[in-house]
PDB file of C-alpha atoms in Angstrom:
ATOM      1  CA  UNK A   1       0.000   0.000   0.000  1.00  0.00           C
ATOM      2  CA  UNK A   2       2.811   2.459   0.878  1.00  0.00           C
ATOM      3  CA  UNK A   3       4.664   1.608  -2.335  1.00  0.00           C
ATOM      4  CA  UNK A   4       1.589   2.297  -4.446  1.00  0.00           C
ATOM      5  CA  UNK A   5       1.056   5.624  -2.728  1.00  0.00           C
ATOM      6  CA  UNK A   6       4.730   6.619  -3.128  1.00  0.00           C
ATOM      7  CA  UNK A   7       4.638   5.616  -6.816  1.00  0.00           C
ATOM      8  CA  UNK A   8       1.530   7.752  -7.349  1.00  0.00           C
ATOM      9  CA  UNK A   9       3.186  10.764  -5.719  1.00  0.00           C
ATOM     10  CA  UNK A  10       6.350  10.302  -7.775  1.00  0.00           C
ATOM     11  CA  UNK A  11       4.282  10.072 -10.963  1.00  0.00           C
ATOM     12  CA  UNK A  12       2.501  13.344 -10.116  1.00  0.00           C
ATOM     13  CA  UNK A  13       5.833  15.083  -9.396  1.00  0.00           C
ATOM     14  CA  UNK A  14       7.324  13.837 -12.668  1.00  0.00           C
ATOM     15  CA  UNK A  15       4.333  14.997 -14.715  1.00  0.00           C
ATOM     16  CA  UNK A  16       4.422  18.434 -12.993  1.00  0.00           C
ATOM     17  CA  UNK A  17       8.136  18.723 -13.831  1.00  0.00           C
ATOM     18  CA  UNK A  18       7.428  17.865 -17.450  1.00  0.00           C
ATOM     19  CA  UNK A  19       4.714  20.545 -17.582  1.00  0.00           C
ATOM     20  CA  UNK A  20       7.230  23.070 -16.156  1.00  0.00           C
ATOM     21  CA  UNK A  21       5.273  23.846 -12.975  1.00  0.00           C
ATOM     22  CA  UNK A  22       8.476  23.945 -10.929  1.00  0.00           C
ATOM     23  CA  UNK A  23      10.264  26.348 -13.272  1.00  0.00           C
ATOM     24  CA  UNK A  24      10.867  29.951 -12.162  1.00  0.00           C
ATOM     25  CA  UNK A  25       9.618  29.496  -8.620  1.00  0.00           C
ATOM     26  CA  UNK A  26      10.477  32.283  -6.135  1.00  0.00           C
ATOM     27  CA  UNK A  27      13.668  31.437  -4.298  1.00  0.00           C
ATOM     28  CA  UNK A  28      14.938  29.122  -7.031  1.00  0.00           C
ATOM     29  CA  UNK A  29      18.717  28.885  -6.898  1.00  0.00           C
ATOM     30  CA  UNK A  30      18.897  30.611  -3.510  1.00  0.00           C
ATOM     31  CA  UNK A  31      20.001  28.931  -0.294  1.00  0.00           C
ATOM     32  CA  UNK A  32      17.268  27.711   2.015  1.00  0.00           C
ATOM     33  CA  UNK A  33      16.794  30.317   4.759  1.00  0.00           C
ATOM     34  CA  UNK A  34      17.739  29.138   8.236  1.00  0.00           C
ATOM     35  CA  UNK A  35      19.777  26.193   7.009  1.00  0.00           C
ATOM     36  CA  UNK A  36      22.628  25.513   9.401  1.00  0.00           C
ATOM     37  CA  UNK A  37      20.833  27.150  12.348  1.00  0.00           C
ATOM     38  CA  UNK A  38      19.527  25.155  15.299  1.00  0.00           C
ATOM     39  CA  UNK A  39      15.956  23.929  14.914  1.00  0.00           C
ATOM     40  CA  UNK A  40      13.298  26.340  16.110  1.00  0.00           C
ATOM     41  CA  UNK A  41       9.812  24.864  16.386  1.00  0.00           C
ATOM     42  CA  UNK A  42       8.202  28.268  15.908  1.00  0.00           C
ATOM     43  CA  UNK A  43      10.111  29.028  12.702  1.00  0.00           C
ATOM     44  CA  UNK A  44       6.902  29.337  10.711  1.00  0.00           C
ATOM     45  CA  UNK A  45       5.514  31.983  13.085  1.00  0.00           C
ATOM     46  CA  UNK A  46       8.714  33.999  12.856  1.00  0.00           C
ATOM     47  CA  UNK A  47       8.812  33.780   9.081  1.00  0.00           C
ATOM     48  CA  UNK A  48       5.140  34.807   8.867  1.00  0.00           C
ATOM     49  CA  UNK A  49       5.758  37.870  11.064  1.00  0.00           C
ATOM     50  CA  UNK A  50       8.802  38.866   9.008  1.00  0.00           C
ATOM     51  CA  UNK A  51       7.061  38.313   5.676  1.00  0.00           C
ATOM     52  CA  UNK A  52       3.944  40.246   6.694  1.00  0.00           C
ATOM     53  CA  UNK A  53       6.015  42.856   8.589  1.00  0.00           C
ATOM     54  CA  UNK A  54       3.984  42.424  11.779  1.00  0.00           C
ATOM     55  CA  UNK A  55       5.285  43.374  15.235  1.00  0.00           C
ATOM     56  CA  UNK A  56       6.321  40.486  17.458  1.00  0.00           C
ATOM     57  CA  UNK A  57       4.274  42.037  20.282  1.00  0.00           C
ATOM     58  CA  UNK A  58       1.272  40.242  18.810  1.00  0.00           C
ATOM     59  CA  UNK A  59       2.630  37.006  20.284  1.00  0.00           C
ATOM     60  CA  UNK A  60       2.652  38.287  23.858  1.00  0.00           C
ATOM     61  CA  UNK A  61      -0.037  37.257  26.331  1.00  0.00           C
ATOM     62  CA  UNK A  62      -2.498  40.023  27.199  1.00  0.00           C
ATOM     63  CA  UNK A  63      -1.030  41.065  30.581  1.00  0.00           C
ATOM     64  CA  UNK A  64       2.477  41.395  29.148  1.00  0.00           C
ATOM     65  CA  UNK A  65       1.143  43.305  26.165  1.00  0.00           C
ATOM     66  CA  UNK A  66      -0.668  45.691  28.517  1.00  0.00           C
ATOM     67  CA  UNK A  67       2.459  46.173  30.643  1.00  0.00           C
ATOM     68  CA  UNK A  68       4.475  46.965  27.526  1.00  0.00           C
ATOM     69  CA  UNK A  69       1.857  49.500  26.383  1.00  0.00           C
ATOM     70  CA  UNK A  70       1.904  51.107  29.845  1.00  0.00           C
ATOM     71  CA  UNK A  71       5.707  51.377  29.667  1.00  0.00           C
ATOM     72  CA  UNK A  72       5.517  53.011  26.239  1.00  0.00           C
ATOM     73  CA  UNK A  73       2.635  55.339  27.101  1.00  0.00           C
ATOM     74  CA  UNK A  74       4.779  58.460  27.791  1.00  0.00           C
ATOM     75  CA  UNK A  75       6.330  58.099  24.332  1.00  0.00           C
ATOM     76  CA  UNK A  76       2.916  57.495  22.797  1.00  0.00           C
ATOM     77  CA  UNK A  77       1.375  60.662  24.235  1.00  0.00           C
ATOM     78  CA  UNK A  78       4.434  62.849  23.697  1.00  0.00           C
ATOM     79  CA  UNK A  79       3.254  64.293  20.396  1.00  0.00           C
ATOM     80  CA  UNK A  80      -0.421  64.610  21.219  1.00  0.00           C
ATOM     81  CA  UNK A  81      -1.579  68.204  20.828  1.00  0.00           C
ATOM     82  CA  UNK A  82      -3.878  68.672  23.819  1.00  0.00           C
ATOM     83  CA  UNK A  83      -4.352  67.517  27.377  1.00  0.00           C
ATOM     84  CA  UNK A  84      -7.749  66.152  26.376  1.00  0.00           C
ATOM     85  CA  UNK A  85      -6.100  63.930  23.772  1.00  0.00           C
ATOM     86  CA  UNK A  86      -3.581  62.695  26.376  1.00  0.00           C
ATOM     87  CA  UNK A  87      -6.355  61.920  28.845  1.00  0.00           C
ATOM     88  CA  UNK A  88      -8.375  60.139  26.136  1.00  0.00           C
ATOM     89  CA  UNK A  89      -5.377  57.958  25.256  1.00  0.00           C
ATOM     90  CA  UNK A  90      -4.867  57.069  28.936  1.00  0.00           C
ATOM     91  CA  UNK A  91      -8.594  56.372  29.329  1.00  0.00           C
ATOM     92  CA  UNK A  92      -8.547  53.957  26.368  1.00  0.00           C
ATOM     93  CA  UNK A  93      -5.609  52.054  27.830  1.00  0.00           C
ATOM     94  CA  UNK A  94      -7.209  52.004  31.275  1.00  0.00           C
ATOM     95  CA  UNK A  95     -10.397  50.579  29.742  1.00  0.00           C
ATOM     96  CA  UNK A  96      -8.365  47.700  28.276  1.00  0.00           C
ATOM     97  CA  UNK A  97      -6.633  47.127  31.626  1.00  0.00           C
ATOM     98  CA  UNK A  98      -9.950  47.067  33.462  1.00  0.00           C
ATOM     99  CA  UNK A  99     -11.431  44.649  30.920  1.00  0.00           C
ATOM    100  CA  UNK A 100      -8.484  42.318  31.468  1.00  0.00           C
ATOM    101  CA  UNK A 101      -8.726  42.653  35.267  1.00  0.00           C
ATOM    102  CA  UNK A 102     -12.390  41.592  35.127  1.00  0.00           C
ATOM    103  CA  UNK A 103     -11.518  38.443  33.198  1.00  0.00           C
ATOM    104  CA  UNK A 104      -7.771  37.708  33.556  1.00  0.00           C
ATOM    105  CA  UNK A 105      -6.099  35.212  31.267  1.00  0.00           C
ATOM    106  CA  UNK A 106      -2.493  34.269  30.677  1.00  0.00           C
ATOM    107  CA  UNK A 107       0.338  34.524  33.171  1.00  0.00           C
ATOM    108  CA  UNK A 108      -0.301  36.173  36.507  1.00  0.00           C
ATOM    109  CA  UNK A 109       1.377  39.530  36.084  1.00  0.00           C
ATOM    110  CA  UNK A 110       0.486  42.620  38.088  1.00  0.00           C
ATOM    111  CA  UNK A 111      -1.203  45.133  35.808  1.00  0.00           C
ATOM    112  CA  UNK A 112      -2.769  48.280  37.219  1.00  0.00           C
ATOM    113  CA  UNK A 113      -4.601  51.168  35.605  1.00  0.00           C
ATOM    114  CA  UNK A 114      -2.485  54.181  34.717  1.00  0.00           C
ATOM    115  CA  UNK A 115      -2.684  57.407  36.720  1.00  0.00           C
ATOM    116  CA  UNK A 116      -3.866  59.915  34.128  1.00  0.00           C
ATOM    117  CA  UNK A 117      -2.721  62.889  36.215  1.00  0.00           C
ATOM    118  CA  UNK A 118       0.843  61.537  36.373  1.00  0.00           C
ATOM    119  CA  UNK A 119       0.951  61.020  32.597  1.00  0.00           C
ATOM    120  CA  UNK A 120      -0.433  64.525  31.989  1.00  0.00           C
ATOM    121  CA  UNK A 121       2.132  65.975  34.415  1.00  0.00           C
ATOM    122  CA  UNK A 122       4.925  64.192  32.498  1.00  0.00           C
ATOM    123  CA  UNK A 123       3.495  65.438  29.220  1.00  0.00           C
ATOM    124  CA  UNK A 124       3.466  68.996  30.558  1.00  0.00           C
ATOM    125  CA  UNK A 125       6.988  68.664  32.005  1.00  0.00           C
ATOM    126  CA  UNK A 126       8.329  67.826  28.556  1.00  0.00           C
ATOM    127  CA  UNK A 127       7.123  71.184  27.350  1.00  0.00           C
ATOM    128  CA  UNK A 128       4.492  69.778  25.054  1.00  0.00           C
ATOM    129  CA  UNK A 129       1.820  72.056  26.406  1.00  0.00           C
ATOM    130  CA  UNK A 130       0.665  74.289  23.590  1.00  0.00           C
ATOM    131  CA  UNK A 131       0.573  77.979  24.470  1.00  0.00           C
ATOM    132  CA  UNK A 132      -2.859  79.037  25.630  1.00  0.00           C
ATOM    133  CA  UNK A 133      -4.941  80.150  22.717  1.00  0.00           C
ATOM    134  CA  UNK A 134      -5.306  83.895  22.681  1.00  0.00           C
ATOM    135  CA  UNK A 135      -8.870  84.878  22.400  1.00  0.00           C
ATOM    136  CA  UNK A 136      -9.396  87.857  20.172  1.00  0.00           C
ATOM    137  CA  UNK A 137     -10.734  90.735  22.177  1.00  0.00           C
ATOM    138  CA  UNK A 138     -14.212  91.612  21.149  1.00  0.00           C
ATOM    139  CA  UNK A 139     -14.344  95.009  19.555  1.00  0.00           C
ATOM    140  CA  UNK A 140     -15.884  97.598  21.835  1.00  0.00           C
ATOM    141  CA  UNK A 141     -19.256  98.517  20.670  1.00  0.00           C
ATOM    142  CA  UNK A 142     -20.171 102.113  20.532  1.00  0.00           C
ATOM    143  CA  UNK A 143     -23.431 102.624  22.153  1.00  0.00           C
ATOM    144  CA  UNK A 144     -25.920 104.273  19.993  1.00  0.00           C
ATOM    145  CA  UNK A 145     -28.047 106.733  21.841  1.00  0.00           C
ATOM    146  CA  UNK A 146     -31.686 105.866  21.935  1.00  0.00           C
ATOM    147  CA  UNK A 147     -33.897 108.315  20.142  1.00  0.00           C
ATOM    148  CA  UNK A 148     -35.244 110.742  22.682  1.00  0.00           C
ATOM    149  CA  UNK A 149     -33.081 109.305  25.450  1.00  0.00           C
ATOM    150  CA  UNK A 150     -30.242 110.993  27.327  1.00  0.00           C
ATOM    151  CA  UNK A 151     -27.335 111.765  25.054  1.00  0.00           C
ATOM    152  CA  UNK A 152     -29.410 111.807  21.894  1.00  0.00           C
ATOM    153  CA  UNK A 153     -29.469 114.788  19.594  1.00  0.00           C
ATOM    154  CA  UNK A 154     -33.149 115.248  19.947  1.00  0.00           C
ATOM    155  CA  UNK A 155     -32.872 115.418  23.757  1.00  0.00           C
ATOM    156  CA  UNK A 156     -30.015 117.923  23.488  1.00  0.00           C
ATOM    157  CA  UNK A 157     -32.008 120.061  21.096  1.00  0.00           C
ATOM    158  CA  UNK A 158     -34.865 120.250  23.524  1.00  0.00           C
ATOM    159  CA  UNK A 159     -37.136 117.983  21.519  1.00  0.00           C
ATOM    160  CA  UNK A 160     -38.618 115.223  23.218  1.00  0.00           C
TER     161      UNK A 160
END
């Protein structure tokens, strides 16, 4: 049974070669990547992440991913234009932390919500606070005298 199966596979390979299906394949004539390196059972995950240019953070369990985001938060908010934007960013992260705390999964790692005031203080300390917007002064209105009222021409002329 195994010999018949192997013969069938060989026949299919031979016919594909004759049709030219193996000609001009990508990587033809190039060394096999990773050859000579120790075996890594997650090689296919690594190659997928490299090929698709995805960050390796995607492989982290949720609590470690949250801790990493908390560590990077000051850099993340550094270029935000307003305090409201900084607080919104912190609130989004805190919502994710709270969701994980309600239903923890993965390794037991201490993860706590971020103090928004501390992040805002750090953001301000870096000089990222935009100057307060100057409000244009409203133009002074000249009061028009009411007809017949004090200061009107008709009152000054004795009409009234």
